[in-house]
Amino acid sequence: MLLVIRIWSRIRLTETSTDSSFAAASPVTPDELTHIENSVIRAAQEAGEFVASRFGGILEISNKGDKPGKDLVTDVDKASQRLIERIMEETCPDHMLLGEEDPPDEEPEAADWLWVVDPIDGTTNFVNSSPVHAVSVAALYRGEPVAAAIWIPWPNDAGNLLMHARKGNGTWVGDTQVHVHKSSESGEPISGVLSARPGWVRRMFNVQKPLEGHFGEIRVGGSACYEQFMVANGTMQYALTGFAMAWDFAAAILLVKESGGKIMAASSSPEFVDFDGWAKGYANDSATYGRIRKWRGLLLSGSPDTVEFVARNLRPKRRGLLGKLSSLFGS
């Protein structure tokens, strides 16, 4: 099968559209939602350009945890997040930011609007001069992603691509609307088309016969946001990604859904469940902020039929995944 790579270079600042069920059911007007989307686009693009300016250069590198070489953070991660926060404060002053580089014990009361940000997703790749990394910015309204952008490096004239969406208006790269990969008639992953899944999947899941030998062409890049970008633009037919944090998925949830895709999450039951964010039980308190900050998940994204096929044919092993999920989800 011939895989066609589509290249875009121009950012598309969006115009107001009335095709938004979210705007109709919320206090946010279409004009306000468009403004928020354009603010998110600006933040992701400017942060991405800053990250690109430091790529391959001298970095200040440290570890967040106790294991050397694991969970790396650089001065570029921190500066990128500060840049995004400044743009948010300038353009959306009543919004709050939750970022990967926040102090881990910080739990203010959650505002209605929360920007969930990964200033560099794939820091280890970035440190090692791999171009597979991303900047991810999502605006959540009471826990639901409603405007989002992901920036990635790309070998085009601009040196990057920026994908963005707002709820009800589709997913775009430049002036081109993008869509998830078309699924096969049965939903079975298509041979020769890229897919992503963790290498440990067989240790944690029983792979059912219909899926055995039909995962597609597996590639794992080391950046959840980059993988989700590839799902949303149809380069990958699906991705099983995680366990990862809210900032790894917040923008991707909207981008994949608005490109015609489906998101499901592994849960403490044997079934994957539909997932669209953190709106359930949302309150303006520190517990909500802390819940989103500490959340970890394993998400399956792609074209709806393919996602449902893969989900039906992965069964968690009683020992291993279910125990891990029970501790993660508090059940």
Short mmCIF file of C-alpha atoms in Angstrom, two decimals:
data_model
loop_
_atom_site.label_atom_id
_atom_site.label_comp_id
_atom_site.label_asym_id
_atom_site.label_seq_id
_atom_site.Cartn_x
_atom_site.Cartn_y
_atom_site.Cartn_z
CA MET A 1 0.00 0.00 0.00
CA LEU A 2 1.34 3.40 -0.92
CA LEU A 3 1.55 5.74 2.04
CA VAL A 4 1.26 9.39 1.10
CA ILE A 5 2.79 11.93 3.46
CA ARG A 6 1.02 15.24 3.34
CA ILE A 7 2.99 18.37 4.11
CA TRP A 8 1.61 21.69 5.27
CA SER A 9 3.53 24.73 6.40
CA ARG A 10 1.16 27.62 6.94
CA ILE A 11 -0.67 28.17 10.23
CA ARG A 12 -4.38 28.71 9.86
CA LEU A 13 -5.71 31.22 12.37
CA THR A 14 -9.36 30.35 12.54
CA GLU A 15 -12.49 32.32 11.87
CA THR A 16 -15.72 32.06 13.81
CA SER A 17 -18.05 29.22 12.89
CA THR A 18 -21.53 28.69 14.26
CA ASP A 19 -21.18 24.91 13.89
CA SER A 20 -20.40 24.27 17.56
CA SER A 21 -22.68 22.27 19.83
CA PHE A 22 -20.37 23.16 22.69
CA ALA A 23 -20.96 26.89 22.26
CA ALA A 24 -24.71 26.34 22.13
CA ALA A 25 -24.70 24.39 25.40
CA SER A 26 -22.25 26.55 27.36
CA PRO A 27 -21.83 30.19 28.41
CA VAL A 28 -18.98 30.54 25.89
CA THR A 29 -19.87 32.32 22.65
CA PRO A 30 -18.50 31.16 19.27
CA ASP A 31 -16.36 34.32 19.11
CA GLU A 32 -14.89 33.60 22.55
CA LEU A 33 -14.10 30.01 21.63
CA THR A 34 -12.40 31.15 18.42
CA HIS A 35 -10.33 33.64 20.43
CA ILE A 36 -9.29 30.89 22.83
CA GLU A 37 -8.33 28.58 19.97
CA ASN A 38 -6.21 31.29 18.36
CA SER A 39 -4.51 31.94 21.72
CA VAL A 40 -3.71 28.24 22.01
CA ILE A 41 -2.38 28.22 18.43
CA ARG A 42 -0.14 31.20 19.16
CA ALA A 43 1.17 29.64 22.37
CA ALA A 44 1.99 26.30 20.75
CA GLN A 45 3.63 27.93 17.72
CA GLU A 46 5.77 30.40 19.67
CA ALA A 47 6.80 27.74 22.19
CA GLY A 48 7.61 25.36 19.34
CA GLU A 49 9.77 27.94 17.61
CA PHE A 50 11.63 28.55 20.87
CA VAL A 51 12.16 24.82 21.39
CA ALA A 52 13.43 24.51 17.80
CA SER A 53 15.90 27.35 18.39
CA ARG A 54 17.53 25.30 21.17
CA PHE A 55 17.47 21.94 19.38
CA GLY A 56 20.90 20.31 19.25
CA GLY A 57 22.45 22.99 21.46
CA ILE A 58 23.80 23.11 24.99
CA LEU A 59 21.13 22.20 27.56
CA GLU A 60 20.85 22.26 31.32
CA ILE A 61 19.58 18.76 32.10
CA SER A 62 18.33 17.35 35.38
CA ASN A 63 16.21 14.48 36.69
CA LYS A 64 12.79 14.88 38.28
CA GLY A 65 13.06 11.53 40.05
CA ASP A 66 15.71 9.43 41.74
CA LYS A 67 16.75 7.33 38.74
CA PRO A 68 19.57 8.84 36.65
CA GLY A 69 18.59 9.28 33.00
CA LYS A 70 14.87 8.83 33.69
CA ASP A 71 12.17 11.53 33.63
CA LEU A 72 14.51 14.20 32.29
CA VAL A 73 13.79 17.91 32.35
CA THR A 74 15.76 20.72 30.71
CA ASP A 75 15.92 24.47 30.99
CA VAL A 76 14.11 24.51 27.62
CA ASP A 77 11.11 22.61 29.04
CA LYS A 78 10.79 25.15 31.83
CA ALA A 79 11.25 28.19 29.60
CA SER A 80 8.76 26.82 27.06
CA GLN A 81 6.12 26.45 29.77
CA ARG A 82 6.77 29.98 31.04
CA LEU A 83 6.33 31.32 27.49
CA ILE A 84 3.00 29.50 27.11
CA GLU A 85 1.83 30.77 30.48
CA ARG A 86 2.70 34.38 29.57
CA ILE A 87 0.63 34.14 26.38
CA MET A 88 -2.27 32.63 28.32
CA GLU A 89 -2.14 35.41 30.91
CA GLU A 90 -2.00 38.05 28.16
CA THR A 91 -4.83 36.69 26.01
CA CYS A 92 -7.03 34.76 28.48
CA PRO A 93 -6.34 36.33 31.89
CA ASP A 94 -9.09 34.43 33.73
CA HIS A 95 -7.65 31.04 32.71
CA MET A 96 -5.34 28.81 34.79
CA LEU A 97 -2.40 26.69 33.64
CA LEU A 98 -1.61 23.13 34.66
CA GLY A 99 1.74 22.14 33.19
CA GLU A 100 4.13 19.24 33.39
CA GLU A 101 6.80 21.47 34.89
CA ASP A 102 4.66 22.82 37.76
CA PRO A 103 5.87 22.08 41.30
CA PRO A 104 4.53 18.55 42.01
CA ASP A 105 2.90 19.50 45.32
CA GLU A 106 1.10 22.57 43.93
CA GLU A 107 -2.70 22.15 44.02
CA PRO A 108 -4.59 25.45 43.66
CA GLU A 109 -8.35 25.51 43.19
CA ALA A 110 -9.26 24.58 39.63
CA ALA A 111 -10.73 27.38 37.51
CA ASP A 112 -13.47 26.78 34.94
CA TRP A 113 -10.83 27.21 32.23
CA LEU A 114 -7.66 25.17 32.59
CA TRP A 115 -4.82 25.06 30.06
CA VAL A 116 -3.17 21.63 30.27
CA VAL A 117 0.31 21.92 28.78
CA ASP A 118 3.28 19.75 27.89
CA PRO A 119 6.05 22.23 26.98
CA ILE A 120 8.15 19.44 25.42
CA ASP A 121 6.70 15.96 25.09
CA GLY A 122 9.55 13.60 24.33
CA THR A 123 12.22 15.39 26.37
CA THR A 124 14.56 12.39 26.20
CA ASN A 125 14.30 12.47 22.41
CA PHE A 126 14.94 16.23 22.43
CA VAL A 127 18.01 15.83 24.67
CA ASN A 128 19.37 13.20 22.28
CA SER A 129 18.73 15.37 19.18
CA SER A 130 15.84 13.27 17.93
CA PRO A 131 13.19 15.33 16.09
CA VAL A 132 10.38 13.16 17.47
CA HIS A 133 9.09 15.56 20.10
CA ALA A 134 6.18 17.97 20.42
CA VAL A 135 4.67 20.96 22.19
CA SER A 136 1.09 20.39 23.34
CA VAL A 137 -1.42 23.00 24.55
CA ALA A 138 -5.08 22.33 25.38
CA ALA A 139 -7.76 24.60 26.81
CA LEU A 140 -10.21 22.64 28.95
CA TYR A 141 -13.60 23.98 29.99
CA ARG A 142 -14.57 22.29 33.25
CA GLY A 143 -12.43 19.29 32.38
CA GLU A 144 -13.36 18.90 28.71
CA PRO A 145 -10.80 19.77 25.98
CA VAL A 146 -12.46 22.33 23.68
CA ALA A 147 -9.48 24.04 21.98
CA ALA A 148 -6.09 22.48 21.31
CA ALA A 149 -2.87 22.61 19.32
CA ILE A 150 0.15 20.36 18.91
CA TRP A 151 3.39 21.59 17.28
CA ILE A 152 5.95 19.14 15.88
CA PRO A 153 9.23 19.54 13.96
CA TRP A 154 8.86 18.60 10.28
CA PRO A 155 11.15 18.56 7.21
CA ASN A 156 9.29 21.24 5.26
CA ASP A 157 10.19 24.85 4.45
CA ALA A 158 8.85 26.08 7.79
CA GLY A 159 10.58 23.32 9.75
CA ASN A 160 7.39 22.41 11.59
CA LEU A 161 3.71 21.52 11.45
CA LEU A 162 1.02 22.82 13.76
CA MET A 163 -2.27 20.98 14.18
CA HIS A 164 -5.21 22.63 15.91
CA ALA A 165 -8.91 22.27 16.62
CA ARG A 166 -11.80 23.70 18.53
CA LYS A 167 -14.85 21.68 19.42
CA GLY A 168 -17.26 21.34 16.52
CA ASN A 169 -14.97 22.77 13.84
CA GLY A 170 -12.75 19.90 12.72
CA THR A 171 -8.99 19.41 12.94
CA TRP A 172 -6.67 21.44 10.75
CA VAL A 173 -3.04 21.71 9.67
CA GLY A 174 -2.55 24.96 7.82
CA ASP A 175 -5.51 25.43 5.48
CA THR A 176 -6.12 21.69 5.19
CA GLN A 177 -8.66 19.78 7.24
CA VAL A 178 -7.25 16.42 8.30
CA HIS A 179 -8.92 13.12 9.09
CA VAL A 180 -8.01 9.84 10.73
CA HIS A 181 -7.04 6.92 8.49
CA LYS A 182 -9.92 5.09 6.86
CA SER A 183 -10.51 1.72 8.52
CA SER A 184 -10.89 -1.65 6.84
CA GLU A 185 -14.38 -3.07 6.38
CA SER A 186 -14.05 -5.25 9.49
CA GLY A 187 -12.05 -2.73 11.51
CA GLU A 188 -9.03 -5.05 11.51
CA PRO A 189 -5.80 -3.02 11.35
CA ILE A 190 -4.51 -2.79 7.78
CA SER A 191 -1.22 -4.47 6.91
CA GLY A 192 1.40 -1.97 5.77
CA VAL A 193 -0.19 0.98 7.58
CA LEU A 194 1.57 2.43 10.63
CA SER A 195 0.33 1.76 14.15
CA ALA A 196 1.73 2.32 17.64
CA ARG A 197 1.58 0.19 20.76
CA PRO A 198 3.87 -0.40 23.75
CA GLY A 199 6.36 -3.25 23.58
CA TRP A 200 4.95 -4.67 26.82
CA VAL A 201 1.42 -5.13 25.50
CA ARG A 202 1.59 -8.96 25.48
CA ARG A 203 2.74 -9.05 29.09
CA MET A 204 -0.33 -7.10 30.21
CA PHE A 205 -2.99 -8.22 27.71
CA ASN A 206 -4.22 -11.47 26.23
CA VAL A 207 -4.29 -10.86 22.48
CA GLN A 208 -7.39 -12.48 20.99
CA LYS A 209 -7.14 -14.52 17.78
CA PRO A 210 -8.71 -11.93 15.40
CA LEU A 211 -6.00 -9.40 16.34
CA GLU A 212 -3.07 -11.83 16.50
CA GLY A 213 -0.69 -11.03 13.66
CA HIS A 214 -2.80 -8.05 12.57
CA PHE A 215 -1.44 -5.12 14.58
CA GLY A 216 -0.31 -3.19 11.49
CA GLU A 217 3.22 -1.82 11.08
CA ILE A 218 4.28 -0.97 14.62
CA ARG A 219 6.34 2.15 15.30
CA VAL A 220 6.91 3.66 18.73
CA GLY A 221 8.49 7.10 18.80
CA GLY A 222 8.84 8.07 22.45
CA SER A 223 6.37 10.97 22.35
CA ALA A 224 2.68 10.44 23.07
CA CYS A 225 1.74 13.80 21.55
CA TYR A 226 3.70 13.10 18.36
CA GLU A 227 1.98 9.71 18.00
CA GLN A 228 -1.45 11.29 18.48
CA PHE A 229 -0.62 13.92 15.85
CA MET A 230 0.12 11.06 13.44
CA VAL A 231 -3.20 9.40 14.32
CA ALA A 232 -5.19 12.59 13.81
CA ASN A 233 -3.67 13.29 10.37
CA GLY A 234 -4.12 9.71 9.16
CA THR A 235 -0.45 8.69 9.08
CA MET A 236 -1.10 6.10 11.81
CA GLN A 237 -4.29 4.04 11.80
CA TYR A 238 -4.34 3.72 15.60
CA ALA A 239 -2.15 4.15 18.67
CA LEU A 240 -2.25 2.48 22.06
CA THR A 241 -0.36 5.00 24.17
CA GLY A 242 0.57 5.22 27.84
CA PHE A 243 0.57 4.97 30.69
CA ALA A 244 0.91 8.75 30.46
CA MET A 245 -0.31 11.93 32.13
CA ALA A 246 -3.11 14.37 31.37
CA TRP A 247 -0.74 16.80 29.62
CA ASP A 248 0.31 14.00 27.24
CA PHE A 249 -3.29 13.50 26.08
CA ALA A 250 -5.32 16.68 26.68
CA ALA A 251 -4.75 18.25 23.25
CA ALA A 252 -4.73 14.91 21.46
CA ILE A 253 -8.19 13.95 22.72
CA LEU A 254 -9.78 16.87 20.88
CA LEU A 255 -7.55 16.67 17.79
CA VAL A 256 -8.31 12.98 17.24
CA LYS A 257 -12.04 13.34 17.89
CA GLU A 258 -12.41 16.37 15.64
CA SER A 259 -10.58 14.50 12.86
CA GLY A 260 -13.26 11.80 12.98
CA GLY A 261 -11.52 9.49 15.44
CA LYS A 262 -12.41 7.75 18.65
CA ILE A 263 -10.66 7.63 22.02
CA MET A 264 -11.02 4.75 24.48
CA ALA A 265 -9.26 4.18 27.80
CA ALA A 266 -8.20 1.05 29.60
CA SER A 267 -10.11 0.86 32.86
CA SER A 268 -10.18 -1.23 36.01
CA SER A 269 -12.80 -3.45 34.34
CA PRO A 270 -11.88 -5.87 31.53
CA GLU A 271 -13.31 -3.46 28.93
CA PHE A 272 -11.94 -0.35 27.30
CA VAL A 273 -14.30 2.58 27.84
CA ASP A 274 -15.01 5.76 25.87
CA PHE A 275 -12.93 8.68 27.10
CA ASP A 276 -13.28 12.40 26.40
CA GLY A 277 -11.58 14.12 29.31
CA TRP A 278 -12.01 14.94 32.96
CA ALA A 279 -15.44 16.61 33.12
CA LYS A 280 -17.04 14.05 35.43
CA GLY A 281 -17.21 15.43 38.97
CA TYR A 282 -15.47 18.67 37.98
CA ALA A 283 -15.52 21.29 40.74
CA ASN A 284 -13.68 24.54 41.37
CA ASP A 285 -11.50 23.11 44.10
CA SER A 286 -7.98 21.85 44.73
CA ALA A 287 -9.14 18.22 44.68
CA THR A 288 -10.17 18.56 41.02
CA TYR A 289 -6.86 20.19 40.11
CA GLY A 290 -4.99 17.45 41.96
CA ARG A 291 -7.06 14.70 40.33
CA ILE A 292 -6.21 15.93 36.83
CA ARG A 293 -2.56 16.51 37.71
CA LYS A 294 -2.13 13.00 39.15
CA TRP A 295 -4.21 11.18 36.52
CA ARG A 296 -2.45 8.53 34.44
CA GLY A 297 -4.00 6.54 31.65
CA LEU A 298 -3.58 4.14 28.77
CA LEU A 299 -5.51 5.43 25.74
CA LEU A 300 -6.43 3.81 22.44
CA SER A 301 -7.04 6.25 19.58
CA GLY A 302 -7.73 6.02 15.87
CA SER A 303 -10.55 5.52 13.40
CA PRO A 304 -13.68 4.35 15.27
CA ASP A 305 -13.96 0.89 13.69
CA THR A 306 -10.26 0.15 14.16
CA VAL A 307 -10.28 1.32 17.79
CA GLU A 308 -13.32 -0.82 18.57
CA PHE A 309 -11.75 -3.86 16.86
CA VAL A 310 -8.49 -3.52 18.80
CA ALA A 311 -10.34 -2.86 22.07
CA ARG A 312 -12.50 -5.99 21.64
CA ASN A 313 -9.45 -8.13 21.07
CA LEU A 314 -7.21 -7.01 23.93
CA ARG A 315 -8.14 -8.60 27.23
CA PRO A 316 -6.18 -7.55 30.32
CA LYS A 317 -4.52 -10.31 32.27
CA ARG A 318 -5.84 -10.60 35.80
CA ARG A 319 -2.39 -10.33 37.27
CA GLY A 320 -0.53 -7.36 35.92
CA LEU A 321 -2.69 -4.83 34.14
CA LEU A 322 -5.84 -5.09 36.26
CA GLY A 323 -3.85 -4.69 39.46
CA LYS A 324 -1.98 -1.72 38.06
CA LEU A 325 -5.16 -0.14 36.77
CA SER A 326 -6.91 -0.65 40.11
CA SER A 327 -4.20 1.34 41.87
CA LEU A 328 -4.19 4.05 39.19
CA PHE A 329 -7.94 4.51 39.08
CA GLY A 330 -8.51 4.04 42.80
CA SER A 331 -10.94 1.13 42.41
#
